[in-house]
Amino acid sequence: MEQITGRVHDVLASCSGDMEAARAELIKMAIPDVMTLLKASRVGGRYEHSEFPPTQEILKKKSQKGADEIWEGRPKWRNPELFAAAKRGEEIEVTALDMNAAYLSAMKAWLPIGQLREDTSGVHDPKKAGVHLITPADWDHADLPNPLGNRMEPGELWVSESTLRLLLDCARQGLADAPVIHRSLVSGASEALLEKLRRALAESRKTALAAGDDLTVAYVKAMYSKFVSTIGESSANRELRRPDWMHIIRAKAFANLWMKAHKAHKAGLQVVEISGTDELHVVGDWRPVFPEGRDLSQVKEKNTYVLGGKR
């Protein structure tokens, strides 16, 4: 945290107090700075992670602007029954909720430590993590989004650790059958690899929000968002190449959003829509279900609107 506040102080001083110039400078420094923080956070760590393990074919982009073969489960869902009712003229009052710092929360995820190795046992080992070729079970809940996101094609697909754990959790809760695992590429794993880094960023963000320090909030956001977006195959980050981590963290953000939707549904709210990493639209009194605020464990109300009604 001291490194974060020290950097903001130094840059603001070098920009003679010009907030906009300091913001631009800090955002430019975000990638090397967050990598320095990662290294500092791993000193004395129990595991030494591989920074440049060989990349498996399924994790390689097919072209410079193309994608690899991992499905992250990004949600884009609307409740068909509620939208049909709105079309018939029913008025439905909806609240749009915003999840705070979704990618920062998602850094608490099971990440593989070393090089991914093939496992064809078809059994998920909770002490390992990686990517998995699965056939998902059918999803039969019209009032709840599919935890796989907006995938339309049936059959096998590659998913990351976060998506597989979510699907297995849904199976344990009796929401669907467990997916069939055909093949896995995994390594020994830890949920704590990024925990010191995540906590430093989260505490710095919390302190800055309480102080109305928008400059530090923007700097922290640039660090965690750019960390996630550049640790795959990006020329912007030369210090770490872990496309498996990138997919797992991104998929964890989507899984966290789905879990919020499921929590709302279990509490008796109607889920209207979920999309991206942070948008959840509900019908009903949400405040007894979710704490309100800007902290990581809280949600913000973006706006309320009426769906449907007489034209």
Short mmCIF file of C-alpha atoms in Angstrom, two decimals:
data_model
loop_
_atom_site.label_atom_id
_atom_site.label_comp_id
_atom_site.label_asym_id
_atom_site.label_seq_id
_atom_site.Cartn_x
_atom_site.Cartn_y
_atom_site.Cartn_z
CA MET A 1 0.00 0.00 0.00
CA GLU A 2 2.87 2.35 0.78
CA GLN A 3 4.31 1.75 -2.68
CA ILE A 4 0.94 2.66 -4.23
CA THR A 5 0.44 5.87 -2.23
CA GLY A 6 4.11 6.79 -2.69
CA ARG A 7 3.85 6.46 -6.47
CA VAL A 8 0.71 8.63 -6.60
CA HIS A 9 2.37 11.28 -4.41
CA ASP A 10 5.55 11.34 -6.51
CA VAL A 11 3.75 11.54 -9.85
CA LEU A 12 1.39 14.28 -8.63
CA ALA A 13 4.40 16.27 -7.42
CA SER A 14 6.25 15.79 -10.74
CA CYS A 15 3.12 17.02 -12.57
CA SER A 16 2.98 20.12 -10.33
CA GLY A 17 -0.38 19.11 -8.92
CA ASP A 18 -2.06 18.78 -12.35
CA MET A 19 -4.56 15.97 -11.66
CA GLU A 20 -5.28 15.11 -15.30
CA ALA A 21 -1.60 14.96 -16.24
CA ALA A 22 -0.90 12.81 -13.15
CA ARG A 23 -3.78 10.47 -14.02
CA ALA A 24 -2.46 9.98 -17.56
CA GLU A 25 1.06 9.34 -16.24
CA LEU A 26 -0.10 6.84 -13.60
CA ILE A 27 -2.21 4.90 -16.09
CA LYS A 28 0.84 4.72 -18.37
CA MET A 29 2.86 3.22 -15.48
CA ALA A 30 0.12 0.79 -14.39
CA ILE A 31 1.49 -2.38 -16.03
CA PRO A 32 5.14 -2.20 -14.86
CA ASP A 33 3.98 -0.98 -11.44
CA VAL A 34 1.50 -3.82 -10.87
CA MET A 35 4.15 -6.34 -11.94
CA THR A 36 6.55 -4.83 -9.39
CA LEU A 37 3.84 -5.18 -6.75
CA LEU A 38 3.24 -8.80 -7.78
CA LYS A 39 6.94 -9.62 -7.35
CA ALA A 40 7.00 -7.89 -3.95
CA SER A 41 3.86 -9.75 -2.86
CA ARG A 42 5.39 -13.14 -3.75
CA VAL A 43 8.57 -12.69 -1.64
CA GLY A 44 8.52 -15.44 0.96
CA GLY A 45 5.56 -17.10 -0.76
CA ARG A 46 5.04 -20.81 -0.33
CA TYR A 47 5.09 -21.47 -4.10
CA GLU A 48 7.19 -20.03 -6.90
CA HIS A 49 4.96 -19.78 -9.96
CA SER A 50 6.13 -20.24 -13.54
CA GLU A 51 6.16 -16.93 -15.40
CA PHE A 52 6.65 -18.24 -18.95
CA PRO A 53 5.58 -21.90 -19.09
CA PRO A 54 5.12 -23.41 -22.58
CA THR A 55 1.71 -22.38 -23.95
CA GLN A 56 -0.61 -25.26 -24.92
CA GLU A 57 -2.08 -25.06 -28.44
CA ILE A 58 -5.63 -24.45 -27.20
CA LEU A 59 -4.37 -21.37 -25.32
CA LYS A 60 -2.73 -19.82 -28.39
CA LYS A 61 -4.55 -17.19 -30.44
CA LYS A 62 -5.32 -18.33 -33.97
CA SER A 63 -4.43 -14.88 -35.35
CA GLN A 64 -3.19 -11.57 -33.97
CA LYS A 65 -6.73 -10.29 -33.33
CA GLY A 66 -8.33 -13.71 -33.03
CA ALA A 67 -9.14 -15.78 -29.97
CA ASP A 68 -7.97 -19.07 -28.56
CA GLU A 69 -10.25 -22.02 -27.79
CA ILE A 70 -11.25 -21.24 -24.18
CA TRP A 71 -14.88 -20.35 -23.46
CA GLU A 72 -15.02 -17.95 -20.50
CA GLY A 73 -18.79 -18.06 -19.86
CA ARG A 74 -19.41 -14.32 -20.36
CA PRO A 75 -23.08 -13.76 -19.50
CA LYS A 76 -25.59 -11.97 -21.73
CA TRP A 77 -29.04 -13.07 -20.61
CA ARG A 78 -32.55 -11.68 -20.35
CA ASN A 79 -35.45 -13.34 -18.56
CA PRO A 80 -37.73 -14.52 -21.39
CA GLU A 81 -40.88 -14.66 -19.25
CA LEU A 82 -40.49 -11.14 -17.87
CA PHE A 83 -39.73 -9.66 -21.29
CA ALA A 84 -42.77 -11.47 -22.74
CA ALA A 85 -44.93 -10.02 -19.94
CA ALA A 86 -43.53 -6.54 -20.63
CA LYS A 87 -44.38 -6.94 -24.31
CA ARG A 88 -47.97 -7.73 -23.35
CA GLY A 89 -48.10 -4.36 -21.59
CA GLU A 90 -47.31 -5.33 -17.99
CA GLU A 91 -45.35 -2.69 -16.10
CA ILE A 92 -42.32 -4.11 -14.29
CA GLU A 93 -40.15 -1.88 -12.08
CA VAL A 94 -36.52 -2.93 -12.41
CA THR A 95 -33.37 -1.96 -10.49
CA ALA A 96 -30.03 -2.15 -12.29
CA LEU A 97 -27.25 -3.08 -9.85
CA ASP A 98 -23.53 -2.67 -10.46
CA MET A 99 -20.89 -4.98 -8.98
CA ASN A 100 -17.80 -3.15 -7.74
CA ALA A 101 -14.29 -3.82 -9.11
CA ALA A 102 -15.29 -7.19 -10.59
CA TYR A 103 -11.84 -8.15 -11.87
CA LEU A 104 -10.19 -7.21 -8.57
CA SER A 105 -12.55 -9.55 -6.67
CA ALA A 106 -11.92 -12.24 -9.30
CA MET A 107 -8.18 -12.29 -8.57
CA LYS A 108 -9.11 -14.59 -5.68
CA ALA A 109 -9.27 -17.67 -7.92
CA TRP A 110 -7.67 -21.12 -8.14
CA LEU A 111 -4.62 -20.57 -10.37
CA PRO A 112 -2.17 -23.20 -11.69
CA ILE A 113 1.32 -22.73 -10.30
CA GLY A 114 3.46 -24.48 -12.92
CA GLN A 115 3.29 -25.85 -16.44
CA LEU A 116 -0.03 -27.44 -17.45
CA ARG A 117 0.07 -31.23 -17.83
CA GLU A 118 -2.48 -33.52 -19.44
CA ASP A 119 -4.91 -35.47 -17.26
CA THR A 120 -7.41 -37.83 -18.87
CA SER A 121 -8.88 -39.32 -15.67
CA GLY A 122 -12.14 -37.40 -16.10
CA VAL A 123 -12.06 -36.54 -12.39
CA HIS A 124 -11.70 -33.00 -11.07
CA ASP A 125 -8.91 -32.64 -8.51
CA PRO A 126 -9.73 -29.59 -6.31
CA LYS A 127 -6.02 -29.11 -5.53
CA LYS A 128 -5.23 -28.59 -9.23
CA ALA A 129 -6.31 -25.96 -11.74
CA GLY A 130 -6.14 -25.31 -15.47
CA VAL A 131 -8.43 -25.74 -18.46
CA HIS A 132 -10.82 -28.57 -19.19
CA LEU A 133 -12.56 -30.09 -22.21
CA ILE A 134 -16.12 -30.84 -21.07
CA THR A 135 -19.61 -31.66 -22.24
CA PRO A 136 -21.91 -29.55 -20.07
CA ALA A 137 -25.28 -30.79 -18.82
CA ASP A 138 -28.57 -29.30 -20.02
CA TRP A 139 -29.81 -26.21 -18.19
CA ASP A 140 -33.55 -26.27 -17.48
CA HIS A 141 -34.20 -23.06 -15.57
CA ALA A 142 -35.99 -20.39 -17.63
CA ASP A 143 -35.85 -17.90 -14.74
CA LEU A 144 -32.10 -18.26 -14.12
CA PRO A 145 -29.24 -17.61 -16.55
CA ASN A 146 -27.12 -20.53 -17.67
CA PRO A 147 -23.81 -20.49 -15.74
CA LEU A 148 -22.06 -21.16 -19.08
CA GLY A 149 -23.05 -17.71 -20.31
CA ASN A 150 -24.62 -17.05 -23.70
CA ARG A 151 -23.24 -20.10 -25.49
CA MET A 152 -25.66 -21.39 -28.12
CA GLU A 153 -23.74 -24.33 -29.58
CA PRO A 154 -24.24 -27.76 -28.00
CA GLY A 155 -21.47 -30.29 -27.42
CA GLU A 156 -17.91 -30.24 -26.14
CA LEU A 157 -16.05 -27.06 -25.25
CA TRP A 158 -12.92 -25.96 -23.41
CA VAL A 159 -13.54 -24.03 -20.19
CA SER A 160 -11.27 -22.64 -17.51
CA GLU A 161 -11.04 -23.71 -13.89
CA SER A 162 -13.48 -21.04 -12.67
CA THR A 163 -16.26 -22.16 -15.02
CA LEU A 164 -15.79 -25.85 -14.21
CA ARG A 165 -15.92 -25.17 -10.45
CA LEU A 166 -19.12 -23.16 -10.93
CA LEU A 167 -20.74 -25.97 -12.96
CA LEU A 168 -19.72 -28.54 -10.32
CA ASP A 169 -21.15 -26.29 -7.61
CA CYS A 170 -24.44 -26.05 -9.54
CA ALA A 171 -24.49 -29.87 -9.69
CA ARG A 172 -23.93 -30.10 -5.91
CA GLN A 173 -26.92 -27.78 -5.41
CA GLY A 174 -29.10 -29.95 -7.65
CA LEU A 175 -29.51 -27.30 -10.34
CA ALA A 176 -28.11 -29.50 -13.13
CA ASP A 177 -26.12 -32.67 -13.70
CA ALA A 178 -22.34 -32.43 -13.41
CA PRO A 179 -20.46 -31.81 -16.66
CA VAL A 180 -18.57 -34.71 -18.25
CA ILE A 181 -14.81 -34.02 -18.17
CA HIS A 182 -13.05 -35.51 -21.20
CA ARG A 183 -9.57 -34.06 -20.84
CA SER A 184 -7.80 -31.60 -18.56
CA LEU A 185 -4.59 -29.57 -18.76
CA VAL A 186 -3.72 -28.83 -15.15
CA SER A 187 -1.02 -28.06 -12.61
CA GLY A 188 -0.88 -27.98 -8.82
CA ALA A 189 -2.81 -24.88 -7.78
CA SER A 190 -3.37 -22.27 -5.10
CA GLU A 191 -6.17 -19.80 -4.43
CA ALA A 192 -3.69 -17.49 -2.69
CA LEU A 193 -1.16 -16.76 -5.47
CA LEU A 194 -2.46 -13.22 -6.00
CA GLU A 195 -3.98 -12.72 -2.56
CA LYS A 196 -1.39 -10.28 -1.13
CA LEU A 197 -1.48 -8.25 -4.34
CA ARG A 198 -5.30 -8.29 -4.39
CA ARG A 199 -5.50 -7.18 -0.76
CA ALA A 200 -3.03 -4.32 -1.27
CA LEU A 201 -5.01 -3.06 -4.27
CA ALA A 202 -8.35 -3.55 -2.49
CA GLU A 203 -7.23 -1.76 0.70
CA SER A 204 -5.68 1.09 -1.30
CA ARG A 205 -8.93 1.44 -3.26
CA LYS A 206 -11.02 1.40 -0.07
CA THR A 207 -8.84 4.03 1.63
CA ALA A 208 -8.87 6.23 -1.49
CA LEU A 209 -12.66 6.00 -1.83
CA ALA A 210 -13.12 7.00 1.82
CA ALA A 211 -10.83 10.00 1.26
CA GLY A 212 -12.44 11.02 -2.05
CA ASP A 213 -9.08 10.40 -3.74
CA ASP A 214 -10.20 9.76 -7.33
CA LEU A 215 -6.61 9.77 -8.60
CA THR A 216 -5.59 6.72 -6.56
CA VAL A 217 -8.89 4.98 -7.38
CA ALA A 218 -8.18 5.42 -11.12
CA TYR A 219 -4.57 4.23 -10.71
CA VAL A 220 -5.60 1.09 -8.80
CA LYS A 221 -8.30 0.34 -11.38
CA ALA A 222 -5.75 0.67 -14.19
CA MET A 223 -3.40 -1.71 -12.37
CA TYR A 224 -5.83 -4.57 -11.78
CA SER A 225 -7.69 -4.26 -15.11
CA LYS A 226 -4.48 -4.04 -17.15
CA PHE A 227 -2.94 -6.89 -15.16
CA VAL A 228 -5.81 -9.18 -16.16
CA SER A 229 -5.90 -8.03 -19.79
CA THR A 230 -2.13 -8.25 -20.45
CA ILE A 231 -1.00 -11.48 -18.74
CA GLY A 232 -2.10 -13.54 -21.73
CA GLU A 233 -0.42 -13.05 -25.09
CA SER A 234 0.12 -9.30 -24.92
CA SER A 235 3.13 -7.33 -26.07
CA ALA A 236 2.25 -4.71 -23.42
CA ASN A 237 3.44 -7.03 -20.64
CA ARG A 238 6.83 -8.71 -21.11
CA GLU A 239 7.10 -10.01 -17.52
CA LEU A 240 4.40 -12.68 -17.38
CA ARG A 241 2.71 -14.89 -19.98
CA ARG A 242 -0.07 -16.91 -18.40
CA PRO A 243 -3.10 -17.03 -20.73
CA ASP A 244 -4.49 -19.72 -18.42
CA TRP A 245 -4.49 -17.23 -15.52
CA MET A 246 -6.13 -14.58 -17.68
CA HIS A 247 -9.00 -16.89 -18.65
CA ILE A 248 -9.44 -18.19 -15.10
CA ILE A 249 -9.64 -14.67 -13.61
CA ARG A 250 -11.99 -13.38 -16.29
CA ALA A 251 -14.20 -16.46 -15.97
CA LYS A 252 -14.18 -16.02 -12.17
CA ALA A 253 -15.60 -12.50 -12.60
CA PHE A 254 -18.42 -13.94 -14.74
CA ALA A 255 -18.95 -16.76 -12.21
CA ASN A 256 -19.13 -14.23 -9.35
CA LEU A 257 -21.83 -12.31 -11.23
CA TRP A 258 -23.79 -15.51 -11.83
CA MET A 259 -23.56 -16.34 -8.10
CA LYS A 260 -24.99 -12.90 -7.28
CA ALA A 261 -27.89 -13.62 -9.67
CA HIS A 262 -28.46 -16.98 -8.01
CA LYS A 263 -28.37 -15.38 -4.55
CA ALA A 264 -30.99 -12.83 -5.68
CA HIS A 265 -33.17 -15.61 -7.11
CA LYS A 266 -32.95 -17.70 -3.91
CA ALA A 267 -33.93 -14.61 -1.87
CA GLY A 268 -37.14 -14.24 -3.88
CA LEU A 269 -36.06 -11.49 -6.29
CA GLN A 270 -36.77 -11.91 -9.98
CA VAL A 271 -33.66 -11.75 -12.14
CA VAL A 272 -34.38 -9.65 -15.24
CA GLU A 273 -30.98 -9.51 -16.90
CA ILE A 274 -27.27 -10.11 -16.33
CA SER A 275 -24.49 -9.02 -18.64
CA GLY A 276 -20.73 -8.47 -18.80
CA THR A 277 -18.81 -8.62 -15.55
CA ASP A 278 -20.88 -6.35 -13.38
CA GLU A 279 -24.53 -5.79 -14.37
CA LEU A 280 -27.41 -7.45 -12.54
CA HIS A 281 -31.01 -6.26 -13.07
CA VAL A 282 -33.64 -7.40 -10.56
CA VAL A 283 -37.28 -6.93 -9.56
CA GLY A 284 -37.99 -6.56 -5.85
CA ASP A 285 -36.43 -5.12 -2.72
CA TRP A 286 -32.73 -5.94 -3.12
CA ARG A 287 -31.35 -4.14 -0.05
CA PRO A 288 -31.99 -6.98 2.42
CA VAL A 289 -30.10 -9.28 0.01
CA PHE A 290 -27.04 -7.19 -0.94
CA PRO A 291 -25.17 -4.59 1.14
CA GLU A 292 -25.05 -1.21 -0.62
CA GLY A 293 -21.83 0.74 -1.18
CA ARG A 294 -18.61 0.86 -3.19
CA ASP A 295 -16.63 -1.81 -1.33
CA LEU A 296 -15.83 -5.15 -3.00
CA SER A 297 -18.48 -7.03 -1.03
CA GLN A 298 -21.13 -4.39 -1.79
CA VAL A 299 -23.20 -3.38 -4.83
CA LYS A 300 -24.21 -0.01 -6.27
CA GLU A 301 -27.61 0.97 -7.64
CA LYS A 302 -27.07 2.29 -11.17
CA ASN A 303 -30.66 3.24 -11.92
CA THR A 304 -34.29 2.10 -11.82
CA TYR A 305 -36.54 1.85 -14.86
CA VAL A 306 -39.91 0.49 -15.92
CA LEU A 307 -40.00 -2.42 -18.33
CA GLY A 308 -43.10 -2.61 -20.52
CA GLY A 309 -46.29 -0.70 -19.85
CA LYS A 310 -48.81 0.81 -22.26
CA ARG A 311 -47.36 2.28 -25.41
#
